[in-house]
GROMACS .gro file of C-alpha atoms in nm:
model
  239
    1UNK     CA    1   6.717  -4.698   4.159
    2UNK     CA    2   6.595  -4.928   4.432
    3UNK     CA    3   6.838  -5.205   4.522
    4UNK     CA    4   6.766  -5.562   4.632
    5UNK     CA    5   6.781  -5.458   4.999
    6UNK     CA    6   6.693  -5.086   5.003
    7UNK     CA    7   6.363  -4.949   4.869
    8UNK     CA    8   6.488  -4.602   4.778
    9UNK     CA    9   6.577  -4.394   4.476
   10UNK     CA   10   6.885  -4.187   4.404
   11UNK     CA   11   6.847  -3.864   4.600
   12UNK     CA   12   6.635  -4.011   4.878
   13UNK     CA   13   6.941  -4.053   5.100
   14UNK     CA   14   7.164  -3.765   5.201
   15UNK     CA   15   7.535  -3.798   5.120
   16UNK     CA   16   7.599  -3.828   5.497
   17UNK     CA   17   7.454  -4.133   5.673
   18UNK     CA   18   7.463  -4.241   6.038
   19UNK     CA   19   7.443  -4.620   6.062
   20UNK     CA   20   7.350  -4.792   6.389
   21UNK     CA   21   7.301  -5.166   6.387
   22UNK     CA   22   6.954  -5.173   6.544
   23UNK     CA   23   6.655  -5.054   6.335
   24UNK     CA   24   6.488  -4.924   6.651
   25UNK     CA   25   6.795  -4.716   6.726
   26UNK     CA   26   6.781  -4.574   6.373
   27UNK     CA   27   6.417  -4.481   6.436
   28UNK     CA   28   6.504  -4.315   6.765
   29UNK     CA   29   6.784  -4.109   6.609
   30UNK     CA   30   6.550  -4.001   6.330
   31UNK     CA   31   6.275  -3.899   6.572
   32UNK     CA   32   6.485  -3.748   6.854
   33UNK     CA   33   6.781  -3.593   6.671
   34UNK     CA   34   6.679  -3.514   6.314
   35UNK     CA   35   6.415  -3.263   6.206
   36UNK     CA   36   6.136  -3.354   5.961
   37UNK     CA   37   6.269  -3.708   5.922
   38UNK     CA   38   6.081  -3.927   5.676
   39UNK     CA   39   6.095  -4.301   5.637
   40UNK     CA   40   6.266  -4.401   5.312
   41UNK     CA   41   6.303  -4.777   5.335
   42UNK     CA   42   6.189  -5.062   5.557
   43UNK     CA   43   6.287  -5.370   5.354
   44UNK     CA   44   6.333  -5.669   5.587
   45UNK     CA   45   6.264  -5.438   5.881
   46UNK     CA   46   6.585  -5.239   5.822
   47UNK     CA   47   6.470  -4.879   5.866
   48UNK     CA   48   6.620  -4.582   5.684
   49UNK     CA   49   6.526  -4.214   5.724
   50UNK     CA   50   6.632  -3.876   5.588
   51UNK     CA   51   6.587  -3.549   5.774
   52UNK     CA   52   6.790  -3.246   5.868
   53UNK     CA   53   7.025  -3.153   6.149
   54UNK     CA   54   7.110  -2.784   6.185
   55UNK     CA   55   6.978  -2.725   5.832
   56UNK     CA   56   7.201  -3.001   5.687
   57UNK     CA   57   7.049  -3.310   5.522
   58UNK     CA   58   7.144  -3.623   5.713
   59UNK     CA   59   7.020  -3.980   5.681
   60UNK     CA   60   7.017  -4.264   5.930
   61UNK     CA   61   6.982  -4.630   5.843
   62UNK     CA   62   7.033  -4.955   6.031
   63UNK     CA   63   7.300  -5.203   5.922
   64UNK     CA   64   7.189  -5.517   6.102
   65UNK     CA   65   7.452  -5.724   6.281
   66UNK     CA   66   7.787  -5.843   6.152
   67UNK     CA   67   8.027  -5.775   5.870
   68UNK     CA   68   7.828  -5.946   5.591
   69UNK     CA   69   7.520  -5.738   5.674
   70UNK     CA   70   7.692  -5.400   5.688
   71UNK     CA   71   7.884  -5.486   5.370
   72UNK     CA   72   7.559  -5.536   5.179
   73UNK     CA   73   7.400  -5.211   5.295
   74UNK     CA   74   7.712  -4.995   5.268
   75UNK     CA   75   7.784  -5.127   4.918
   76UNK     CA   76   7.435  -5.047   4.793
   77UNK     CA   77   7.440  -4.702   4.956
   78UNK     CA   78   7.781  -4.608   4.813
   79UNK     CA   79   7.744  -4.771   4.471
   80UNK     CA   80   7.384  -4.691   4.381
   81UNK     CA   81   7.223  -4.443   4.620
   82UNK     CA   82   7.459  -4.148   4.641
   83UNK     CA   83   7.613  -4.198   4.985
   84UNK     CA   84   7.951  -4.033   5.030
   85UNK     CA   85   8.015  -4.075   5.404
   86UNK     CA   86   7.887  -4.338   5.648
   87UNK     CA   87   7.951  -4.328   6.021
   88UNK     CA   88   7.871  -4.641   6.219
   89UNK     CA   89   7.712  -4.563   6.555
   90UNK     CA   90   7.742  -4.882   6.753
   91UNK     CA   91   7.848  -5.064   7.068
   92UNK     CA   92   8.161  -5.252   7.167
   93UNK     CA   93   8.304  -5.467   7.439
   94UNK     CA   94   8.591  -5.294   7.616
   95UNK     CA   95   8.930  -5.466   7.594
   96UNK     CA   96   9.179  -5.211   7.719
   97UNK     CA   97   9.197  -5.124   8.090
   98UNK     CA   98   9.195  -4.762   7.971
   99UNK     CA   99   8.826  -4.780   7.876
  100UNK     CA  100   8.526  -4.794   8.109
  101UNK     CA  101   8.161  -4.875   8.057
  102UNK     CA  102   7.992  -4.577   7.893
  103UNK     CA  103   8.311  -4.452   7.728
  104UNK     CA  104   8.315  -4.391   7.353
  105UNK     CA  105   8.581  -4.513   7.110
  106UNK     CA  106   8.655  -4.348   6.775
  107UNK     CA  107   8.791  -4.635   6.569
  108UNK     CA  108   9.116  -4.515   6.409
  109UNK     CA  109   9.178  -4.864   6.267
  110UNK     CA  110   9.007  -5.202   6.272
  111UNK     CA  111   9.173  -5.542   6.299
  112UNK     CA  112   8.976  -5.848   6.193
  113UNK     CA  113   9.013  -6.222   6.155
  114UNK     CA  114   8.726  -6.235   5.906
  115UNK     CA  115   8.779  -6.420   5.580
  116UNK     CA  116   8.590  -6.139   5.405
  117UNK     CA  117   8.903  -5.924   5.399
  118UNK     CA  118   9.128  -6.206   5.282
  119UNK     CA  119   8.904  -6.244   4.978
  120UNK     CA  120   8.942  -5.880   4.872
  121UNK     CA  121   9.316  -5.873   4.789
  122UNK     CA  122   9.451  -6.229   4.801
  123UNK     CA  123   9.787  -6.253   4.972
  124UNK     CA  124   9.759  -5.914   5.144
  125UNK     CA  125   9.680  -5.846   5.509
  126UNK     CA  126   9.464  -5.544   5.433
  127UNK     CA  127   9.479  -5.247   5.673
  128UNK     CA  128   9.132  -5.124   5.766
  129UNK     CA  129   9.142  -4.750   5.822
  130UNK     CA  130   8.869  -4.485   5.847
  131UNK     CA  131   8.851  -4.147   5.682
  132UNK     CA  132   9.119  -3.934   5.848
  133UNK     CA  133   8.903  -3.623   5.803
  134UNK     CA  134   8.605  -3.782   5.979
  135UNK     CA  135   8.815  -3.936   6.256
  136UNK     CA  136   9.005  -3.617   6.332
  137UNK     CA  137   8.686  -3.410   6.333
  138UNK     CA  138   8.519  -3.655   6.572
  139UNK     CA  139   8.816  -3.650   6.808
  140UNK     CA  140   8.830  -3.269   6.795
  141UNK     CA  141   8.464  -3.255   6.896
  142UNK     CA  142   8.511  -3.496   7.187
  143UNK     CA  143   8.582  -3.240   7.458
  144UNK     CA  144   8.230  -3.101   7.431
  145UNK     CA  145   8.052  -3.428   7.359
  146UNK     CA  146   7.993  -3.582   7.700
  147UNK     CA  147   7.836  -3.432   8.009
  148UNK     CA  148   7.809  -3.751   8.215
  149UNK     CA  149   8.174  -3.812   8.302
  150UNK     CA  150   8.242  -4.069   8.031
  151UNK     CA  151   8.555  -4.038   7.818
  152UNK     CA  152   8.616  -4.043   7.444
  153UNK     CA  153   8.913  -4.248   7.322
  154UNK     CA  154   9.072  -4.285   6.979
  155UNK     CA  155   9.234  -4.613   6.884
  156UNK     CA  156   9.208  -4.956   6.723
  157UNK     CA  157   8.903  -5.180   6.728
  158UNK     CA  158   8.876  -5.553   6.659
  159UNK     CA  159   8.592  -5.659   6.427
  160UNK     CA  160   8.492  -6.016   6.499
  161UNK     CA  161   8.253  -6.252   6.323
  162UNK     CA  162   8.191  -6.435   6.652
  163UNK     CA  163   7.973  -6.295   6.927
  164UNK     CA  164   7.962  -6.584   7.174
  165UNK     CA  165   8.289  -6.768   7.100
  166UNK     CA  166   8.526  -6.727   7.396
  167UNK     CA  167   8.886  -6.663   7.286
  168UNK     CA  168   9.076  -6.534   7.592
  169UNK     CA  169   9.424  -6.573   7.438
  170UNK     CA  170   9.324  -6.376   7.128
  171UNK     CA  171   9.166  -6.101   7.336
  172UNK     CA  172   9.472  -6.082   7.559
  173UNK     CA  173   9.698  -6.049   7.257
  174UNK     CA  174   9.486  -5.774   7.105
  175UNK     CA  175   9.478  -5.591   7.438
  176UNK     CA  176   9.857  -5.612   7.468
  177UNK     CA  177   9.886  -5.445   7.127
  178UNK     CA  178   9.665  -5.152   7.225
  179UNK     CA  179   9.324  -5.258   7.090
  180UNK     CA  180   9.053  -5.070   7.277
  181UNK     CA  181   8.740  -5.270   7.201
  182UNK     CA  182   8.579  -5.554   7.010
  183UNK     CA  183   8.272  -5.516   6.785
  184UNK     CA  184   8.141  -5.672   6.464
  185UNK     CA  185   8.124  -5.421   6.176
  186UNK     CA  186   8.395  -5.153   6.153
  187UNK     CA  187   8.654  -5.340   5.944
  188UNK     CA  188   8.399  -5.433   5.678
  189UNK     CA  189   8.265  -5.078   5.660
  190UNK     CA  190   8.617  -4.935   5.619
  191UNK     CA  191   8.691  -5.182   5.339
  192UNK     CA  192   8.370  -5.102   5.149
  193UNK     CA  193   8.438  -4.729   5.175
  194UNK     CA  194   8.788  -4.781   5.034
  195UNK     CA  195   8.645  -4.988   4.747
  196UNK     CA  196   8.415  -4.704   4.641
  197UNK     CA  197   8.650  -4.412   4.715
  198UNK     CA  198   8.414  -4.301   4.991
  199UNK     CA  199   8.459  -4.216   5.359
  200UNK     CA  200   8.366  -4.411   5.672
  201UNK     CA  201   8.416  -4.408   6.047
  202UNK     CA  202   8.304  -4.618   6.344
  203UNK     CA  203   8.216  -4.450   6.674
  204UNK     CA  204   8.118  -4.704   6.939
  205UNK     CA  205   8.000  -4.694   7.298
  206UNK     CA  206   8.153  -4.942   7.542
  207UNK     CA  207   7.865  -5.142   7.687
  208UNK     CA  208   8.056  -5.421   7.862
  209UNK     CA  209   8.407  -5.516   7.972
  210UNK     CA  210   8.547  -5.840   7.831
  211UNK     CA  211   8.787  -5.907   8.119
  212UNK     CA  212   8.536  -5.873   8.402
  213UNK     CA  213   8.201  -5.946   8.239
  214UNK     CA  214   8.060  -5.623   8.379
  215UNK     CA  215   7.786  -5.484   8.155
  216UNK     CA  216   7.564  -5.186   8.097
  217UNK     CA  217   7.191  -5.206   8.170
  218UNK     CA  218   6.949  -5.226   7.879
  219UNK     CA  219   6.812  -4.880   7.965
  220UNK     CA  220   7.160  -4.729   7.959
  221UNK     CA  221   7.231  -4.895   7.625
  222UNK     CA  222   6.942  -4.694   7.479
  223UNK     CA  223   7.051  -4.359   7.624
  224UNK     CA  224   7.432  -4.365   7.624
  225UNK     CA  225   7.468  -4.387   7.246
  226UNK     CA  226   7.373  -4.019   7.207
  227UNK     CA  227   7.734  -3.912   7.273
  228UNK     CA  228   7.843  -4.117   6.972
  229UNK     CA  229   7.564  -3.962   6.764
  230UNK     CA  230   7.675  -3.612   6.856
  231UNK     CA  231   8.034  -3.693   6.760
  232UNK     CA  232   7.920  -3.835   6.428
  233UNK     CA  233   7.716  -3.527   6.345
  234UNK     CA  234   8.008  -3.302   6.442
  235UNK     CA  235   8.238  -3.506   6.217
  236UNK     CA  236   8.002  -3.458   5.921
  237UNK     CA  237   7.982  -3.086   5.988
  238UNK     CA  238   8.350  -3.014   6.047
  239UNK     CA  239   8.537  -3.246   5.813
   0.00000   0.00000   0.00000
């Protein structure tokens, strides 16, 4: 059945879905990576496609920006449209001195200060964790994923509701406790997957460094995400 935000029927989506934030990035993955991809939904400009990769059905659909947006789409995909596994393919600001621009982070946990989590289980500081099977498969595939000198890291992310708010003390504290990067969706995706007994993972490319303000060019932003895509597809295949 079509949902309020996705114009698709049960069976239109594959059980495995890659989920970038940007609809144009979803379109590029469908056209450049998948075979015989067809457009399934374009409600509110959020594009979703299903095709094949190495003879395996795979879908790709944008999530928009932020935890409320990805919560809506992931909920409808898991609850009504047959999704079993969603891997977010996104970007992050680097926090740890261990990560460099162009590196990829497999999010093995996700901190957040969002009130969305507090509303799920009142009184509990919920731990946002991905599918172990997906995360371990992505990490195992990392050695063959990059040919441009960038590195793949596994570790915690911080999912923020604020893009422009400067919070140097908070970022310093997260960095001191081993957080690798800050982004805006992983924690919400992990919580939705847990709610529906499904699997999720976030694989993000570091596009800027919070401490220095150094950033990746817009052209590189469009090309560097392919390492994350390859890790996501390997995770689907091998987990």
